[in-house]
Amino acid sequence: MNVLYIHDEEKGLELPSRDDNSNIIFHEINVGLIDGKKFDFDGFDCVVVETPLKGVDFVAFLRVVKQVAGKPIIVYGTYRKIGELFEAGADDYVDANCDPHRKLLIHKIKTQIGRSRDDELHRLIFNNTPDFLVIIDEKGEVLEISKSLPLGLGYKREEIIGSNITKFVTEEASLVHRLVQGVVDEGSGLVTLTCRRKTDEIVPVEINSKVVQYRGKRALLCFLRNVSERRAMERRLREGEIEVETLLNSIRAYKPTVFPGVPSM
């Protein structure tokens, strides 16, 4: 695992170039040598940024690194407004005053890289499956969707991500939330809801859900299947059964006319 460690000339964390126990290789670089928008972050699994960095607007720098690197970012050092770090794109924070900070940093690096690789695997699956897949949180907010889902519903990806699933079904929100909670409590579940496409077309959808861990939090992985054709086939079968039953009843009720002197069949 290759980790880029960004610091200034007064770096406070002494790191060996390699940690054999964790299979981590550190690559140190002075912040003065980085132009965030041009620096090549390929080849690194994680970025550790020391704070404070002299002469640098740290939050603005962090935003640029997150946007360009697309890697997990761990901030190490002392920072009062920790919330600003996470808003700017930090995935984790290690206080330099904690003990042992180096052991904690190694643990968090491994955790973030593991999550990043899981996310990459999720993206690979989601972008290549023809199935309609959705990951939602326990409140029903959409966290991730497969590439095929926007085509199926007629919405753009950005219109779905971050929205609540109640926006896309005709059932009452209270019922949907009860169903979600039921899946959370049981660990899995199968329900049928009626989805509304952007064109207002109504589509019955079977949803097979399972509780999973997504980015370190409990979530629901949902497999959606359009059951319109199955419903139509079931309806035709029922209609066919009625026709057959009607015919059989007619046959049972049939009484042949008997003519005198003509033998019956």
CSV table of C-alpha atoms in Angstrom, one decimal:
chain,number,residue,atom,x,y,z
A,1,MET,CA,0.0,0.0,0.0
A,2,ASN,CA,1.5,3.3,-1.2
A,3,VAL,CA,0.8,6.4,1.0
A,4,LEU,CA,1.7,9.9,0.0
A,5,TYR,CA,2.6,12.0,3.0
A,6,ILE,CA,2.4,15.8,2.4
A,7,HIS,CA,4.1,18.1,5.0
A,8,ASP,CA,6.0,21.3,5.3
A,9,GLU,CA,9.6,21.8,6.3
A,10,GLU,CA,8.7,21.5,10.0
A,11,LYS,CA,6.9,18.1,9.8
A,12,GLY,CA,6.0,16.7,13.2
A,13,LEU,CA,5.5,13.1,12.3
A,14,GLU,CA,8.6,11.0,11.9
A,15,LEU,CA,7.7,8.1,9.6
A,16,PRO,CA,10.0,5.3,8.2
A,17,SER,CA,9.8,4.9,4.5
A,18,ARG,CA,8.3,1.5,5.0
A,19,ASP,CA,6.2,-0.2,7.7
A,20,ASP,CA,6.7,-3.9,7.2
A,21,ASN,CA,4.1,-4.9,9.8
A,22,SER,CA,1.4,-3.2,7.8
A,23,ASN,CA,2.8,-3.5,4.3
A,24,ILE,CA,2.7,0.3,4.0
A,25,ILE,CA,5.2,2.3,2.0
A,26,PHE,CA,5.4,6.1,2.8
A,27,HIS,CA,6.4,8.6,0.1
A,28,GLU,CA,7.1,12.0,1.7
A,29,ILE,CA,6.8,15.3,-0.2
A,30,ASN,CA,7.0,18.9,0.8
A,31,VAL,CA,3.9,20.9,0.2
A,32,GLY,CA,5.9,23.5,-1.7
A,33,LEU,CA,6.6,20.9,-4.5
A,34,ILE,CA,2.9,20.3,-5.0
A,35,ASP,CA,0.7,22.1,-7.5
A,36,GLY,CA,-2.6,20.4,-6.5
A,37,LYS,CA,-4.2,20.6,-10.0
A,38,LYS,CA,-1.1,19.3,-11.8
A,39,PHE,CA,0.4,16.8,-9.4
A,40,ASP,CA,0.0,13.1,-10.4
A,41,PHE,CA,-1.6,11.1,-7.6
A,42,ASP,CA,-1.8,7.9,-9.5
A,43,GLY,CA,0.0,5.0,-7.8
A,44,PHE,CA,-1.0,6.1,-4.3
A,45,ASP,CA,-3.6,4.3,-2.3
A,46,CYS,CA,-4.0,7.0,0.3
A,47,VAL,CA,-2.9,10.6,1.1
A,48,VAL,CA,-1.9,11.9,4.5
A,49,VAL,CA,-1.8,15.6,4.9
A,50,GLU,CA,-0.1,17.3,7.8
A,51,THR,CA,-1.7,20.3,9.4
A,52,PRO,CA,-0.9,23.1,9.8
A,53,LEU,CA,1.0,23.8,6.5
A,54,LYS,CA,2.9,27.1,6.6
A,55,GLY,CA,1.7,29.7,4.1
A,56,VAL,CA,-1.1,27.5,2.9
A,57,ASP,CA,-4.9,27.9,3.1
A,58,PHE,CA,-5.3,24.4,4.4
A,59,VAL,CA,-9.0,24.0,3.8
A,60,ALA,CA,-8.7,25.2,0.2
A,61,PHE,CA,-5.7,23.0,-0.4
A,62,LEU,CA,-7.5,20.0,1.0
A,63,ARG,CA,-10.4,20.6,-1.3
A,64,VAL,CA,-8.2,20.7,-4.4
A,65,VAL,CA,-6.3,17.5,-3.3
A,66,LYS,CA,-9.5,15.7,-2.7
A,67,GLN,CA,-10.9,16.7,-6.1
A,68,VAL,CA,-7.8,15.8,-8.1
A,69,ALA,CA,-6.5,12.8,-6.1
A,70,GLY,CA,-9.8,10.9,-5.7
A,71,LYS,CA,-8.1,9.0,-2.9
A,72,PRO,CA,-8.8,8.6,0.8
A,73,ILE,CA,-7.4,11.6,2.7
A,74,ILE,CA,-6.3,11.5,6.3
A,75,VAL,CA,-5.4,14.8,8.1
A,76,TYR,CA,-2.7,14.5,10.8
A,77,GLY,CA,-1.9,17.3,13.2
A,78,THR,CA,-3.8,19.8,15.3
A,79,TYR,CA,-6.9,21.6,14.0
A,80,ARG,CA,-9.6,23.3,16.0
A,81,LYS,CA,-12.5,23.2,13.6
A,82,ILE,CA,-12.4,19.6,12.7
A,83,GLY,CA,-15.8,19.8,10.9
A,84,GLU,CA,-14.2,22.1,8.3
A,85,LEU,CA,-11.8,19.2,7.4
A,86,PHE,CA,-14.5,16.8,6.7
A,87,GLU,CA,-16.5,19.3,4.7
A,88,ALA,CA,-13.4,19.9,2.6
A,89,GLY,CA,-13.0,16.2,1.8
A,90,ALA,CA,-11.1,14.6,4.6
A,91,ASP,CA,-12.0,11.0,5.3
A,92,ASP,CA,-10.4,10.9,8.7
A,93,TYR,CA,-8.4,12.9,11.3
A,94,VAL,CA,-5.6,11.9,13.7
A,95,ASP,CA,-4.8,14.3,16.5
A,96,ALA,CA,-1.1,14.7,16.9
A,97,ASN,CA,-1.5,14.9,20.7
A,98,CYS,CA,-3.0,11.4,20.9
A,99,ASP,CA,-0.9,8.5,22.0
A,100,PRO,CA,0.3,6.4,20.2
A,101,HIS,CA,-0.5,8.6,17.2
A,102,ARG,CA,1.7,6.6,14.8
A,103,LYS,CA,-0.1,3.3,15.5
A,104,LEU,CA,-3.5,5.0,15.2
A,105,LEU,CA,-2.5,6.5,11.9
A,106,ILE,CA,-1.4,3.1,10.5
A,107,HIS,CA,-4.7,1.6,11.6
A,108,LYS,CA,-6.7,4.4,10.0
A,109,ILE,CA,-4.7,4.3,6.7
A,110,LYS,CA,-5.4,0.5,6.4
A,111,THR,CA,-9.1,1.1,7.2
A,112,GLN,CA,-9.5,3.9,4.6
A,113,ILE,CA,-7.7,2.0,1.9
A,114,GLY,CA,-9.9,-1.0,2.6
A,115,ARG,CA,-13.0,1.1,2.3
A,116,SER,CA,-11.7,2.7,-0.9
A,117,ARG,CA,-11.1,-0.6,-2.5
A,118,ASP,CA,-14.5,-1.8,-1.4
A,119,ASP,CA,-16.0,1.3,-3.0
A,120,GLU,CA,-14.0,0.7,-6.2
A,121,LEU,CA,-15.4,-2.8,-6.3
A,122,HIS,CA,-18.9,-1.5,-5.7
A,123,ARG,CA,-18.5,1.0,-8.6
A,124,LEU,CA,-17.2,-1.7,-10.9
A,125,ILE,CA,-20.2,-3.9,-10.2
A,126,PHE,CA,-22.7,-1.0,-10.3
A,127,ASN,CA,-21.4,0.4,-13.5
A,128,ASN,CA,-21.4,-2.9,-15.4
A,129,THR,CA,-24.5,-4.8,-14.2
A,130,PRO,CA,-27.7,-4.7,-16.3
A,131,ASP,CA,-29.7,-5.0,-13.1
A,132,PHE,CA,-31.3,-2.1,-11.2
A,133,LEU,CA,-29.4,-1.8,-8.0
A,134,VAL,CA,-29.8,0.8,-5.2
A,135,ILE,CA,-28.1,1.4,-1.9
A,136,ILE,CA,-30.1,3.4,0.6
A,137,ASP,CA,-29.5,4.3,4.2
A,138,GLU,CA,-31.8,3.5,7.1
A,139,LYS,CA,-33.9,6.6,6.4
A,140,GLY,CA,-34.4,5.7,2.7
A,141,GLU,CA,-31.9,8.2,1.3
A,142,VAL,CA,-30.3,7.0,-2.0
A,143,LEU,CA,-26.5,6.6,-1.6
A,144,GLU,CA,-25.6,4.8,-4.8
A,145,ILE,CA,-27.3,3.4,-7.9
A,146,SER,CA,-26.3,1.2,-10.8
A,147,LYS,CA,-25.7,2.8,-14.2
A,148,SER,CA,-28.8,1.2,-15.6
A,149,LEU,CA,-31.3,2.6,-13.1
A,150,PRO,CA,-31.5,6.2,-14.5
A,151,LEU,CA,-32.4,4.7,-17.8
A,152,GLY,CA,-35.1,2.6,-16.3
A,153,LEU,CA,-36.7,5.4,-14.3
A,154,GLY,CA,-36.1,8.3,-16.8
A,155,TYR,CA,-34.3,10.4,-14.2
A,156,LYS,CA,-30.7,11.7,-14.3
A,157,ARG,CA,-28.3,10.2,-11.8
A,158,GLU,CA,-27.9,13.5,-9.9
A,159,GLU,CA,-31.7,13.6,-9.6
A,160,ILE,CA,-31.7,10.2,-7.8
A,161,ILE,CA,-28.6,10.3,-5.6
A,162,GLY,CA,-29.3,12.0,-2.3
A,163,SER,CA,-33.1,11.8,-2.8
A,164,ASN,CA,-35.4,9.7,-0.6
A,165,ILE,CA,-36.9,6.7,-2.3
A,166,THR,CA,-40.4,7.9,-1.4
A,167,LYS,CA,-40.0,10.4,-4.2
A,168,PHE,CA,-40.1,7.5,-6.7
A,169,VAL,CA,-43.0,5.4,-5.4
A,170,THR,CA,-46.7,6.0,-5.2
A,171,GLU,CA,-47.1,4.4,-1.7
A,172,GLU,CA,-47.4,6.6,1.4
A,173,ALA,CA,-44.0,7.6,2.9
A,174,SER,CA,-45.0,6.2,6.3
A,175,LEU,CA,-45.6,2.8,4.7
A,176,VAL,CA,-42.3,2.9,2.8
A,177,HIS,CA,-40.4,3.8,6.0
A,178,ARG,CA,-42.0,1.0,7.9
A,179,LEU,CA,-41.0,-1.5,5.2
A,180,VAL,CA,-37.4,-0.2,5.3
A,181,GLN,CA,-37.3,-0.5,9.0
A,182,GLY,CA,-38.7,-4.0,8.7
A,183,VAL,CA,-35.8,-5.0,6.4
A,184,VAL,CA,-33.3,-3.4,8.9
A,185,ASP,CA,-34.8,-5.4,11.8
A,186,GLU,CA,-34.9,-8.7,9.9
A,187,GLY,CA,-31.7,-8.3,7.9
A,188,SER,CA,-33.4,-8.9,4.5
A,189,GLY,CA,-36.8,-8.6,2.9
A,190,LEU,CA,-38.9,-8.9,-0.3
A,191,VAL,CA,-41.6,-6.3,-1.1
A,192,THR,CA,-43.5,-5.0,-4.1
A,193,LEU,CA,-44.0,-1.3,-4.6
A,194,THR,CA,-45.3,0.8,-7.4
A,195,CYS,CA,-42.6,3.1,-8.9
A,196,ARG,CA,-43.4,6.3,-10.8
A,197,ARG,CA,-41.2,7.1,-13.8
A,198,LYS,CA,-40.4,10.7,-14.7
A,199,THR,CA,-43.1,10.5,-17.4
A,200,ASP,CA,-45.6,9.6,-14.6
A,201,GLU,CA,-45.9,6.0,-16.0
A,202,ILE,CA,-46.6,3.6,-13.2
A,203,VAL,CA,-44.5,0.4,-12.9
A,204,PRO,CA,-44.8,-2.4,-10.4
A,205,VAL,CA,-41.4,-3.2,-9.0
A,206,GLU,CA,-40.3,-6.2,-6.8
A,207,ILE,CA,-37.6,-5.1,-4.4
A,208,ASN,CA,-35.3,-7.7,-2.8
A,209,SER,CA,-33.3,-6.0,0.0
A,210,LYS,CA,-30.4,-7.0,2.2
A,211,VAL,CA,-28.6,-5.2,5.0
A,212,VAL,CA,-25.0,-4.5,4.2
A,213,GLN,CA,-22.1,-2.3,5.4
A,214,TYR,CA,-21.4,0.6,3.0
A,215,ARG,CA,-18.6,3.1,3.8
A,216,GLY,CA,-18.5,1.9,7.4
A,217,LYS,CA,-22.3,2.4,8.0
A,218,ARG,CA,-25.3,0.1,7.9
A,219,ALA,CA,-27.2,0.4,4.6
A,220,LEU,CA,-29.6,-1.6,2.4
A,221,LEU,CA,-28.6,-3.1,-0.9
A,222,CYS,CA,-31.8,-3.3,-3.0
A,223,PHE,CA,-32.3,-5.3,-6.2
A,224,LEU,CA,-35.2,-3.9,-8.3
A,225,ARG,CA,-37.1,-5.9,-10.9
A,226,ASN,CA,-39.8,-4.6,-13.1
A,227,VAL,CA,-42.6,-7.1,-12.8
A,228,SER,CA,-45.0,-5.5,-15.3
A,229,GLU,CA,-44.6,-8.4,-17.8
A,230,ARG,CA,-45.0,-11.0,-15.1
A,231,ARG,CA,-48.2,-9.3,-13.8
A,232,ALA,CA,-49.6,-9.2,-17.4
A,233,MET,CA,-48.8,-12.8,-17.9
A,234,GLU,CA,-50.4,-13.8,-14.6
A,235,ARG,CA,-53.5,-11.7,-15.6
A,236,ARG,CA,-53.7,-13.5,-19.0
A,237,LEU,CA,-53.3,-16.9,-17.3
A,238,ARG,CA,-56.1,-16.0,-14.9
A,239,GLU,CA,-58.3,-14.9,-17.8
A,240,GLY,CA,-57.4,-18.1,-19.6
A,241,GLU,CA,-58.4,-20.2,-16.6
A,242,ILE,CA,-61.7,-18.4,-16.4
A,243,GLU,CA,-62.3,-19.1,-20.1
A,244,VAL,CA,-61.4,-22.8,-19.6
A,245,GLU,CA,-63.6,-23.0,-16.5
A,246,THR,CA,-66.5,-21.4,-18.4
A,247,LEU,CA,-66.1,-23.9,-21.2
A,248,LEU,CA,-66.0,-26.8,-18.8
A,249,ASN,CA,-69.1,-25.5,-17.1
A,250,SER,CA,-70.9,-25.2,-20.4
A,251,ILE,CA,-69.9,-28.8,-21.3
A,252,ARG,CA,-71.1,-30.0,-17.9
A,253,ALA,CA,-74.4,-28.2,-18.3
A,254,TYR,CA,-75.0,-29.4,-21.8
A,255,LYS,CA,-78.0,-31.8,-22.2
A,256,PRO,CA,-78.3,-33.4,-25.6
A,257,THR,CA,-81.7,-33.6,-27.2
A,258,VAL,CA,-83.1,-37.1,-27.3
A,259,PHE,CA,-85.2,-38.0,-30.4
A,260,PRO,CA,-87.6,-41.0,-30.2
A,261,GLY,CA,-86.3,-44.0,-32.0
A,262,VAL,CA,-82.8,-42.6,-32.3
A,263,PRO,CA,-80.2,-44.4,-30.1
A,264,SER,CA,-78.2,-42.2,-27.7
A,265,MET,CA,-74.5,-41.8,-28.2
